[in-house]
Coordinates of C-alpha atoms in Angstrom, one line a residue:
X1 CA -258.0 -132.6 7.8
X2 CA -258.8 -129.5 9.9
X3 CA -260.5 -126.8 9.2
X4 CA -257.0 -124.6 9.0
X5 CA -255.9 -127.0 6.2
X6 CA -258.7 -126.2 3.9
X7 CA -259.3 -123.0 1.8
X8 CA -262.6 -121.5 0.6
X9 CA -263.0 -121.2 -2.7
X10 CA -264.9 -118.1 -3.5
X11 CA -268.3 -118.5 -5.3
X12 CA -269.1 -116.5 -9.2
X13 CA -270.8 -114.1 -7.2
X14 CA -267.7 -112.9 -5.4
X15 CA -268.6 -114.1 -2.4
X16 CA -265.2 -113.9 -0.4
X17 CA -263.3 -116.5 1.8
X18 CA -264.8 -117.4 4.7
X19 CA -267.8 -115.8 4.4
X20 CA -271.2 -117.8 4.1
X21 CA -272.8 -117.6 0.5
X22 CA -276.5 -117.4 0.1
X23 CA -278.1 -120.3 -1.2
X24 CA -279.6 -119.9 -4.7
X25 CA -283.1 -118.7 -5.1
X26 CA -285.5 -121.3 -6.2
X27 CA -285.7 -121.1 -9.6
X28 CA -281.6 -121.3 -9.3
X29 CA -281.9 -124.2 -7.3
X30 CA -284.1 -125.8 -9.7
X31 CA -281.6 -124.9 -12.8
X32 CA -278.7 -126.6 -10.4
X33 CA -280.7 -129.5 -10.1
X34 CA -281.4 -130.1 -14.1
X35 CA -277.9 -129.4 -14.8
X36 CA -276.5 -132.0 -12.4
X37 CA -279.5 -134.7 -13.1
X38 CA -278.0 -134.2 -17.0
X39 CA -274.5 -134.6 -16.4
X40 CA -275.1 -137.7 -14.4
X41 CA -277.8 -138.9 -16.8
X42 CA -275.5 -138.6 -19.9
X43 CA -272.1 -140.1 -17.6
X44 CA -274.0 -143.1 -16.3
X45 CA -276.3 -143.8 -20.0
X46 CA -272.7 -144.1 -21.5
X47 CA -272.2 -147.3 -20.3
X48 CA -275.2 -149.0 -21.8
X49 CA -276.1 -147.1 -25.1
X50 CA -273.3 -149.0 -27.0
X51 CA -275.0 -152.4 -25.9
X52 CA -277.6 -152.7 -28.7
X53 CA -275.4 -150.8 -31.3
X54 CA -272.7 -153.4 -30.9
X55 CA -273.7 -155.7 -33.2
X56 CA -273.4 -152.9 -36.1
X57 CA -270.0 -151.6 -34.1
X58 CA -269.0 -155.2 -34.8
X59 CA -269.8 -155.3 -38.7
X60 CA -268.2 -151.5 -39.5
X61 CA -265.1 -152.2 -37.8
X62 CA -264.4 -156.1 -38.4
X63 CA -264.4 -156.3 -34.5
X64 CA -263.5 -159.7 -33.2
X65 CA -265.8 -161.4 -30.5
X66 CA -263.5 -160.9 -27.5
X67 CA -262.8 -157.4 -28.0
X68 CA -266.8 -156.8 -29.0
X69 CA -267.3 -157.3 -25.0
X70 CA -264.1 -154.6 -24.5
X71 CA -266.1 -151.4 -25.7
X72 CA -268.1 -152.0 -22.8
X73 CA -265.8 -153.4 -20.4
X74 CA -263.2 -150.7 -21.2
X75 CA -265.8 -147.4 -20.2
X76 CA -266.7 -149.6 -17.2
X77 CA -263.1 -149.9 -15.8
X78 CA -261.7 -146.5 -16.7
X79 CA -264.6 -145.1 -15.5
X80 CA -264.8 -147.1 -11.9
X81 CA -261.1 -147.2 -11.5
X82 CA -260.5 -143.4 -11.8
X83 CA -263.7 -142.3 -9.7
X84 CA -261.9 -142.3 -6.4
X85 CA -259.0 -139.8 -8.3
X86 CA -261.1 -137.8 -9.3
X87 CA -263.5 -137.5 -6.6
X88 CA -260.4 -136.0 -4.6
X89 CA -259.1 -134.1 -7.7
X90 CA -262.2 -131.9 -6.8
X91 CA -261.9 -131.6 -3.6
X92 CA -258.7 -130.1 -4.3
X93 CA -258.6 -128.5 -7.1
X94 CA -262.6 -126.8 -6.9
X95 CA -265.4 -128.9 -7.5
X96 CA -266.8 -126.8 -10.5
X97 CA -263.5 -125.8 -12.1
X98 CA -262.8 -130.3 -12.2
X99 CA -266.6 -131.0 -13.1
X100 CA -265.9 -128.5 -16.5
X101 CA -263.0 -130.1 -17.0
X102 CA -264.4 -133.6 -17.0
X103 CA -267.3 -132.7 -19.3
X104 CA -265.0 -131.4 -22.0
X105 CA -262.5 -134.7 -21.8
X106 CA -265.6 -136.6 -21.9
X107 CA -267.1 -134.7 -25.1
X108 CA -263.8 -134.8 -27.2
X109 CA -263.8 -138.6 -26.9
X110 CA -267.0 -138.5 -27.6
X111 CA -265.9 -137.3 -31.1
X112 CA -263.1 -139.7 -31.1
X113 CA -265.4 -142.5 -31.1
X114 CA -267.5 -141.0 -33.4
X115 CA -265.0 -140.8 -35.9
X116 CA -263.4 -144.3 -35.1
X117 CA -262.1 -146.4 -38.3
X118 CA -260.9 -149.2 -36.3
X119 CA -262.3 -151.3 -33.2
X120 CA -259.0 -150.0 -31.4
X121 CA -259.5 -146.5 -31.8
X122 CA -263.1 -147.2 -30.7
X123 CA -261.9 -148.8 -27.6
X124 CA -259.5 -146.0 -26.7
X125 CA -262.1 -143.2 -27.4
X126 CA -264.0 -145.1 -24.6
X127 CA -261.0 -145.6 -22.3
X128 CA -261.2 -141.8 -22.6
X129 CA -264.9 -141.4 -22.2
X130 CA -264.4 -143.5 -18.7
X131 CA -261.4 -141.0 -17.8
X132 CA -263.8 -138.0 -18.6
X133 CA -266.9 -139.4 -16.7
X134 CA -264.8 -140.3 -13.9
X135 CA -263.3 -137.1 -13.4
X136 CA -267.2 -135.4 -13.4
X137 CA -269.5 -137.9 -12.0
X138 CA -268.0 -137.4 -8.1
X139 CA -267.7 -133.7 -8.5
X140 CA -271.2 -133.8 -9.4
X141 CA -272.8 -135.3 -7.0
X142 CA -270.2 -133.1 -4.5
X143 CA -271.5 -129.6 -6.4
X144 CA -274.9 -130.8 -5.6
X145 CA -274.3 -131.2 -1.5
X146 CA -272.5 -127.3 -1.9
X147 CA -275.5 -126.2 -3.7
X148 CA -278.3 -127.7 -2.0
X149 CA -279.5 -126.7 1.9
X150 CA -279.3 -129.3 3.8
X151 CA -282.9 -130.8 4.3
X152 CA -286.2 -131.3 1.9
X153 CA -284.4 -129.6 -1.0
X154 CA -281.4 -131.6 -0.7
X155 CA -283.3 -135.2 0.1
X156 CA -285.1 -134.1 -3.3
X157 CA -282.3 -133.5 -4.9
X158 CA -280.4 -136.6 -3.5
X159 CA -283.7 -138.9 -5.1
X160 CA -283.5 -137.4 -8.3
X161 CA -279.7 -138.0 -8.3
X162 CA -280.5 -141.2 -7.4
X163 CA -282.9 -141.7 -10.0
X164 CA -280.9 -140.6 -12.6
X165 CA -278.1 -143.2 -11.4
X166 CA -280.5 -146.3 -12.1
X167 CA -282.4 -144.7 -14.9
X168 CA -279.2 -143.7 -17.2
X169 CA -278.5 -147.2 -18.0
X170 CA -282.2 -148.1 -19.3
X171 CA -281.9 -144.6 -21.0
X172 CA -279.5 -145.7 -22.9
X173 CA -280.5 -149.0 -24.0
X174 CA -283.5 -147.0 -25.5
X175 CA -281.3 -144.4 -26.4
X176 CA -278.8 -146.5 -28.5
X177 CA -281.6 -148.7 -30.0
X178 CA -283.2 -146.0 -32.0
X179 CA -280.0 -143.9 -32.7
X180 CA -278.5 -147.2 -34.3
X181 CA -281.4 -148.1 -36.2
X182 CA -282.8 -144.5 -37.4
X183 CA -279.6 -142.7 -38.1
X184 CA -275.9 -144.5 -37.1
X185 CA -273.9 -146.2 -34.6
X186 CA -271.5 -143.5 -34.4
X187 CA -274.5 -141.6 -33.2
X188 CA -274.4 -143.0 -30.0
X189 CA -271.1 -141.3 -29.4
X190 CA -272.3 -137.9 -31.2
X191 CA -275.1 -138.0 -29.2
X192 CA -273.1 -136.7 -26.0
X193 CA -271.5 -133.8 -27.4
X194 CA -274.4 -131.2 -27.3
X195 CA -275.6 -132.4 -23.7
X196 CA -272.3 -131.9 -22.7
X197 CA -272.1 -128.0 -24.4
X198 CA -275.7 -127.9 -22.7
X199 CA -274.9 -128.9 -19.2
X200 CA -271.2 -126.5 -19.3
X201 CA -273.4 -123.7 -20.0
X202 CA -275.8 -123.9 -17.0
X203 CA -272.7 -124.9 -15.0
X204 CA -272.8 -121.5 -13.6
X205 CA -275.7 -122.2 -11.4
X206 CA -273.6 -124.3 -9.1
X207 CA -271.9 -123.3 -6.2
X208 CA -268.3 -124.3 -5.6
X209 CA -267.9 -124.8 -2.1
X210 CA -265.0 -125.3 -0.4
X211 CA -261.3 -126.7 -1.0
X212 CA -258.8 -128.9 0.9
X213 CA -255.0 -129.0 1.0
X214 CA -252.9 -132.3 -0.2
X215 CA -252.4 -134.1 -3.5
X216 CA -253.9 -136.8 -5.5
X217 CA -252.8 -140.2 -5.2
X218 CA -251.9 -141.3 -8.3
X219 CA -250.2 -144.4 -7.3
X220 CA -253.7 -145.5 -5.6
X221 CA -255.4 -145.0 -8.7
X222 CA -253.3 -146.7 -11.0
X223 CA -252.6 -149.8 -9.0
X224 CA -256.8 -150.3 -8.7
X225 CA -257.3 -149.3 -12.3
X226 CA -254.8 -151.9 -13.4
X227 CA -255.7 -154.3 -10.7
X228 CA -259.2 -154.9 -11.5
X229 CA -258.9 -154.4 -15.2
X230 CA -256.5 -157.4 -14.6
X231 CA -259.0 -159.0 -13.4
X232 CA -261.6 -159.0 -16.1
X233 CA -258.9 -159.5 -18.5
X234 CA -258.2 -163.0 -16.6
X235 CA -262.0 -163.4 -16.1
X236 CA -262.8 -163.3 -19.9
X237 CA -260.1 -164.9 -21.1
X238 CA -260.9 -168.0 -18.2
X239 CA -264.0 -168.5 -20.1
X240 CA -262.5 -168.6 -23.8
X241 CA -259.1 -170.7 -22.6
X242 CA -260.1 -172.4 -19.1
X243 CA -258.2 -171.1 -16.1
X244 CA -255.1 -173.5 -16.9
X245 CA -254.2 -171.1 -19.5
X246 CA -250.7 -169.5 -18.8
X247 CA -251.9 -165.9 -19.6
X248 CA -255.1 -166.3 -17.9
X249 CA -253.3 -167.4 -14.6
X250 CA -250.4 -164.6 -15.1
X251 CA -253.4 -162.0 -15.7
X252 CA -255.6 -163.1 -12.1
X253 CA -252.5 -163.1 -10.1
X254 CA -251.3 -159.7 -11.5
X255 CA -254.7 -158.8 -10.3
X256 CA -254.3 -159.8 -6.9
X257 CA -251.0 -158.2 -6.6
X258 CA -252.1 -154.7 -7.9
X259 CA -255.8 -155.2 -5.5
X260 CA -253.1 -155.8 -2.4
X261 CA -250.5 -153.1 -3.2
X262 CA -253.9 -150.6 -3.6
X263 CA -254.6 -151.9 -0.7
X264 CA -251.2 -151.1 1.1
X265 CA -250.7 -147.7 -0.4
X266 CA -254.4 -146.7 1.1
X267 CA -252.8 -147.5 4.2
X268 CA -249.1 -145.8 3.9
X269 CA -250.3 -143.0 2.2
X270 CA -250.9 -139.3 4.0
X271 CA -253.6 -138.5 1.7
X272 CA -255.3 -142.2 0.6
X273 CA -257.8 -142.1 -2.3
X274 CA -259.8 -143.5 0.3
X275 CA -260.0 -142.0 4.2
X276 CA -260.2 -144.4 6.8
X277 CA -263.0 -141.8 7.9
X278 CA -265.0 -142.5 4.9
X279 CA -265.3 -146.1 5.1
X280 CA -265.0 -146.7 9.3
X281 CA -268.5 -146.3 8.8
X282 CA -270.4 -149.8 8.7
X283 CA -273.3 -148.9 6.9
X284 CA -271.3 -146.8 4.5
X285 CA -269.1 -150.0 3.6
X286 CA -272.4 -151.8 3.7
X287 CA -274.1 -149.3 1.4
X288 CA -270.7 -149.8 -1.1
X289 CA -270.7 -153.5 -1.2
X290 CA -274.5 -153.9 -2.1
X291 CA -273.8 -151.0 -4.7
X292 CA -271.1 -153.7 -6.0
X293 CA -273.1 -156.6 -5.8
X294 CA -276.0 -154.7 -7.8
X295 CA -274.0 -153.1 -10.1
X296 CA -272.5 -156.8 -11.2
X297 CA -276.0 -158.5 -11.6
X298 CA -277.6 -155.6 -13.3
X299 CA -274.6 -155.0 -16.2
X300 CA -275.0 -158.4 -16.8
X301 CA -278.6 -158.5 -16.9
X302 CA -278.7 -156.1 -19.9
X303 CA -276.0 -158.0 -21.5
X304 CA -278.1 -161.2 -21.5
X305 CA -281.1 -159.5 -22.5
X306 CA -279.8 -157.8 -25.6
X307 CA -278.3 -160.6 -27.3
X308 CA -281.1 -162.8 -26.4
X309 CA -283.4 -160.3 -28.1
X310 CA -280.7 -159.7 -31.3
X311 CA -279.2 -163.2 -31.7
X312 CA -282.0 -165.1 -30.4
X313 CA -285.0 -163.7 -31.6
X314 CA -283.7 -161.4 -34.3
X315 CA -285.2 -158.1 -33.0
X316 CA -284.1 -154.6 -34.5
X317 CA -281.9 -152.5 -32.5
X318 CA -285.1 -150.3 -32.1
X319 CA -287.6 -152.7 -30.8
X320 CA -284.8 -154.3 -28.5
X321 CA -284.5 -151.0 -27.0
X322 CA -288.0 -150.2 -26.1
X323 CA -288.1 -153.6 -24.5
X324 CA -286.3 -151.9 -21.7
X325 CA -289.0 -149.4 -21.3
X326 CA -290.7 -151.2 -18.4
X327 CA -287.2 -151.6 -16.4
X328 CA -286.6 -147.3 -17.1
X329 CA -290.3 -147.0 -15.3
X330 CA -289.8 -149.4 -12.7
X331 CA -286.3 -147.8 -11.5
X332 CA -287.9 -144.0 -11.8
X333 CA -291.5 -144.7 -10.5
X334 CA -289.5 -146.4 -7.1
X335 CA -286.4 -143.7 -6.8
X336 CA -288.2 -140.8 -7.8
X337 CA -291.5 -141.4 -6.0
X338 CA -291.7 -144.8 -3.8
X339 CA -288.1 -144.6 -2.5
X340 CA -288.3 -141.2 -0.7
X341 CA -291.8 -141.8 0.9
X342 CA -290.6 -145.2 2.5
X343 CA -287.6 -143.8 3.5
X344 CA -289.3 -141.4 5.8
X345 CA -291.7 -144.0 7.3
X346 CA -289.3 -147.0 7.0
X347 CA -286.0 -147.9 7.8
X348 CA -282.7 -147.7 5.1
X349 CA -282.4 -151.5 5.5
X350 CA -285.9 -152.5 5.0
X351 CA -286.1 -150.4 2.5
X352 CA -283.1 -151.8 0.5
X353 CA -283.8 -155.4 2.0
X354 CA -287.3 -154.7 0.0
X355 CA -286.2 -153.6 -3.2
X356 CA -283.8 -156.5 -3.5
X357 CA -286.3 -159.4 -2.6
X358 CA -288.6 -157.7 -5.6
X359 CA -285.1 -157.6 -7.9
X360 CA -284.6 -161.3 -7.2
X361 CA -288.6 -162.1 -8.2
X362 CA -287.6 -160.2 -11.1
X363 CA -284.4 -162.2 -12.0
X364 CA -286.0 -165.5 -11.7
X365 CA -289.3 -164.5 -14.1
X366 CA -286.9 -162.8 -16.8
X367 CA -285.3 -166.1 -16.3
X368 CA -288.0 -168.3 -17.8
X369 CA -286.3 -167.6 -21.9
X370 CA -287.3 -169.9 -24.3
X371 CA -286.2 -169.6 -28.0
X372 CA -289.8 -170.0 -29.4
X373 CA -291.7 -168.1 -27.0
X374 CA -293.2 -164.2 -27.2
X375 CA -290.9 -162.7 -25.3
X376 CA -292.4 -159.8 -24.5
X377 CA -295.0 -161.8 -22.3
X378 CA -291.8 -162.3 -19.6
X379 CA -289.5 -159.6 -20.5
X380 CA -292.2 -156.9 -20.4
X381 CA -293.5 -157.1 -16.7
X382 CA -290.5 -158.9 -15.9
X383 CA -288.5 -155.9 -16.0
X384 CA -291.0 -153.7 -14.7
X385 CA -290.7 -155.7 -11.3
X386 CA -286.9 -156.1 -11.5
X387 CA -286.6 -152.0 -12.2
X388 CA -289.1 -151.3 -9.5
X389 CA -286.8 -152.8 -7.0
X390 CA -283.3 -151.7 -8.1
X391 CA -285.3 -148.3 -8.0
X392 CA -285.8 -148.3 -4.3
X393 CA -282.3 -149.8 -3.7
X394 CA -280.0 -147.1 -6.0
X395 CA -281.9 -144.3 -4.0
X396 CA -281.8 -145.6 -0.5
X397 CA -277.7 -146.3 -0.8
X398 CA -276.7 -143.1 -2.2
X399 CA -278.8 -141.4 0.6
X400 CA -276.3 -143.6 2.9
X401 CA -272.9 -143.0 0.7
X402 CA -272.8 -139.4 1.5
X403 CA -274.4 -139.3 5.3
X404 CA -272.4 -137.8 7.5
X405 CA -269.4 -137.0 5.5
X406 CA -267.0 -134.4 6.2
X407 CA -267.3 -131.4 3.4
X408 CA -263.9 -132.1 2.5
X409 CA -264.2 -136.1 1.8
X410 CA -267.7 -135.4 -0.1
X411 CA -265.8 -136.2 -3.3
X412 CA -264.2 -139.3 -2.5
X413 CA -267.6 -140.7 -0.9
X414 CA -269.1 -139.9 -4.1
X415 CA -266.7 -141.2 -6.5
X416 CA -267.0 -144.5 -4.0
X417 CA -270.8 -145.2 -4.4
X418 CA -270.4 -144.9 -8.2
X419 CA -267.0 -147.0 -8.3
X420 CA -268.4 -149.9 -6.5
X421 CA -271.4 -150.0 -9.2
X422 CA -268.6 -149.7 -12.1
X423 CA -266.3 -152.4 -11.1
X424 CA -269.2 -154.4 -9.8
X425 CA -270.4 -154.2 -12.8
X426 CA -267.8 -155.1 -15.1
X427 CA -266.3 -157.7 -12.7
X428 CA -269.9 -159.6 -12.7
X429 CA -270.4 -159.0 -16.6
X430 CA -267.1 -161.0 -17.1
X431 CA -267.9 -163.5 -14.4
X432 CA -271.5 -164.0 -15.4
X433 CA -270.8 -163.9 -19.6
X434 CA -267.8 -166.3 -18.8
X435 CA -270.3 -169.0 -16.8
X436 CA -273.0 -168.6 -19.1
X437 CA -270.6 -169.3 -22.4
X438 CA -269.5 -172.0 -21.0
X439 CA -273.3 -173.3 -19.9
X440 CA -274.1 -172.7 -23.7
X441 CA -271.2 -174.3 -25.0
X442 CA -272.0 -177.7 -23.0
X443 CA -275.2 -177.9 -24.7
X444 CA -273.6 -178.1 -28.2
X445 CA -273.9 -179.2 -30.9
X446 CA -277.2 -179.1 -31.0
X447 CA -280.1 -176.6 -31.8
X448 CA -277.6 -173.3 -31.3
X449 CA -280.8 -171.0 -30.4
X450 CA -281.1 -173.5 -27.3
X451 CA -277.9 -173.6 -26.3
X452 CA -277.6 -170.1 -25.5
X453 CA -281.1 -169.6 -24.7
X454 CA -280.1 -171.9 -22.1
X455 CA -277.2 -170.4 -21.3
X456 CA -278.2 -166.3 -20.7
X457 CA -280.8 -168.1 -18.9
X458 CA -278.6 -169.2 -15.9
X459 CA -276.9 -166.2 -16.1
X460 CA -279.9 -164.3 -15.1
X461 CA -280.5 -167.0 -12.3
X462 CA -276.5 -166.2 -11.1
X463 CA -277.5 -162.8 -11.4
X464 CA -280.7 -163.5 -8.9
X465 CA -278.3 -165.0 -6.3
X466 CA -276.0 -162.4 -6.4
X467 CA -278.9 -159.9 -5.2
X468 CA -279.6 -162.6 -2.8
X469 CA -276.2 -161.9 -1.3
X470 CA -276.6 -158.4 -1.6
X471 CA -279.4 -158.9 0.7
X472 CA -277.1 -160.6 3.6
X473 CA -275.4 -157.8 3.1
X474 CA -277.8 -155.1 3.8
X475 CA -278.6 -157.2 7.1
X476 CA -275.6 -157.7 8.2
X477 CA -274.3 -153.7 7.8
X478 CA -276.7 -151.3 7.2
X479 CA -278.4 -149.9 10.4
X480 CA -281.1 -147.7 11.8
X481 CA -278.9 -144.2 11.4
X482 CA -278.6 -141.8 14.8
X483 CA -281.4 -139.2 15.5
X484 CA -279.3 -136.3 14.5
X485 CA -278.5 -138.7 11.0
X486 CA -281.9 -139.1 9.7
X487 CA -281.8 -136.2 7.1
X488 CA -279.2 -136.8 4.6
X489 CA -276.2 -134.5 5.6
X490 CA -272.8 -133.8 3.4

């Protein structure tokens, strides 16, 4: 796109087009960066602070097992499929004006779930929640690169993003845990709306930056939101009726048709959710297909961990949630402290090749579940190891994701980084739950504990090699950036 098919979107201040905007003072900057760590905070926490309140979801709303896993799943997909949409719906339509937007979808449903009587209703409201959060998540992340100056403050800006990316998901496994067990499940849907109304309000702060010409592909978007939602349909259903099922097989091969036509339309299309120019980049489709691989290991880790803690050991929702305390300081201590200062001393790929040795030390210790032991002696420094090395992984590739991007593709690089970790994630849940039911299912009858003890066991070991493969990844893609690449530039 050149520079004569884009218009400048003139800031609050009044700024006209064309001419440079100052950059906010520092105490502006500083508002800028709370408001954006929130939204992305709240966005990302949504995806794990119904874990622990599922099993009261489940008993309010007669929820069967297979859809349980749905009001997870569902967020997941809506919210991975549509990032790409509406990472380019910003860069088109103004970055703030879409951001707003988001927030408020993502509020209402919100309230939706809240006030859910049925486990249908339930899943919709989070089928909307993913539409909301994708629609804001990329535009964040873009309003922070128009906001920020290029160097310290953004790399500072770019870790605590980072940060927040990781962290959200512990957040809310603590979050949920005591909302559940101190007030009401439906409180982890409440509990968005006045972060939401908080973060609108100091939306003012950011700066809108600029605009390009062209359209949305809404084709793109539904043939990859369908496709890979396909997918863990067939995955999930697989490991409940084998893979000779009829609707199982009809499922995966819808999959692969939708996947290859998103494919095609990418490539026909005059204005692709994805520009070749975004992902000709090696290390940026290197930095993507860790974030996949991580993203699928990690939503599966909690997963385990939650109903070993609930079903296993019979844990409150409140003490199953502060059980993820050491994995929330692991991932902030490393992207909010460690990351950054390794990063200027060491390069991207040994950084990320690092933190992924340390996650798969972690995998393989929580790994070591038995039915009668004290958990906490494994889980507790367990995590703390596994979180310490995701932490300097999640920083590290979102400092590659948006390097070097053209100001009007900011968007959809954004909304890429954050897609890969949502279908990563709910593609490895439903591969990993599916392997691990049937592991527990082979072991019966007999002591049921055991069985699937036994069972999210070897899923955590799956999930281990997965970050193993991540790590041939990183080797194989990332590489030592260009002089005039080393600060992160959007």
């Amino acid at each position: 796109m050149s520079m004569q098919d884009r218009t400048e979107a003139p800031p609050a201040g009044g700024t006209p087009p064309g001419a440079a905007a100052p950059a906010p003072g520092g105490e502006k900057l500083g508002l800028a960066l709370a408001v954006i760590a929130a939204a992305q905070l709240m966005l990302v926490l949504d995806n794990t602070i119904v874990a622990v309140a599922l099993p009261s979801m489940q008993g309010a709303l007669g929820l069967s097992d297979a859809n349980l896993g749905w009001i997870v799943t569902a967020y997941a997909l809506a919210f991975g499929g549509l990032l790409l949409a509406g990472g380019r719906a910003g860069d088109l339509f103004g970055r703030r004006r879409v951001f707003r937007t988001g927030l408020v979808v993502f509020a209402l449903a919100s309230l939706l779930g809240g006030l859910a009587t049925s486990g249908e209703l339930l899943i919709a409201a989070r089928v909307l929640q993913g539409v909301g959060a994708a629609v804001a998540a990329p535009t964040a992340l873009s309003l922070l690169a128009s906001t920020f100056p290029a160097g310290p403050a953004r790399n500072k800006a770019l870790g605590v993003y980072g940060a927040m990316g990781g962290l959200g998901s512990v957040v809310g496994l603590l979050l949920g845990g005591a909302l559940t067990e101190y007030l009401s499940w439906r409180w982890v849907m409440y509990i968005n709306i006045p972060i939401a109304i908080a973060v609108l309000i100091g939306t003012g702060v950011l700066k809108e930056g600029d605009r390009d010409r062209g359209k949305v592909d809404v084709p793109g978007a539904l043939a990859a939101t369908l496709g890979f939602g396909s997918l863990v349909y067939g995955i999930n259903r697989a490991g409940e009726k084998g893979l000779g099922d009829s609707v199982t097989l009809l499922a995966l091969a819808a999959a692969v048709v939708l996947i290859v036509a998103f494919i095609a339309i990418q490539r026909s299309s005059r204005a692709p959710m994805v520009p070749g120019a975004v992902v000709a980049d090696r290390s940026r489709a290197g930095a993507n297909a860790v974030m996949f691989l991580v993203g699928a290991g990690m939503f599966a880790t909690f997963y385990f961990l939650t109903l070993y803690m609930q079903i296993v050991k019979g844990y409150e929702p409140m003490v199953t949630g502060l059980a993820y305390l050491p994995f929330a300081i692991g991932i902030g201590f490393a992207a909010g402290g460690v990351g950054p200062q390794l990063l200027a001393k060491m390069p991207e790929r040994t950084v990320i090749a690092t933190g992924l040795v340390i996650g798969v030390v972690g995998m393989v210790w929580l790994s070591f579940l038995e039915p009668s032991q004290n958990a906490f002696a494994v889980l507790l420094p367990a995590q703390l190891v596994c979180g310490f090395g995701l932490g300097l992984v999640f920083v590290t590739l979102t400092v590659i994701s948006v390097r070097g991007v053209s100001p009007e593709d900011t968007g959809i690089a954004a909304g890429l980084i954050n897609t890969s970790q949502q279908i990563g994630g709910a593609v490895g849940l439903a591969l990993l739950a599916a392997a691990a039911s049937v592991i527990s299912e082979n072991r019966l009858p007999g002591d049921r504990s055991d069985a699937l003890t036994t069972g999210y066991s070897y899923g955590l070991l799956i999930g281990g090699g997965i970050y193993l493969l991540a790590l041939i990844v990183t080797l194989g893609t990332i590489k030592a950036p260009a002089a005039q690449d080393r600060q992160p530039s959007l």
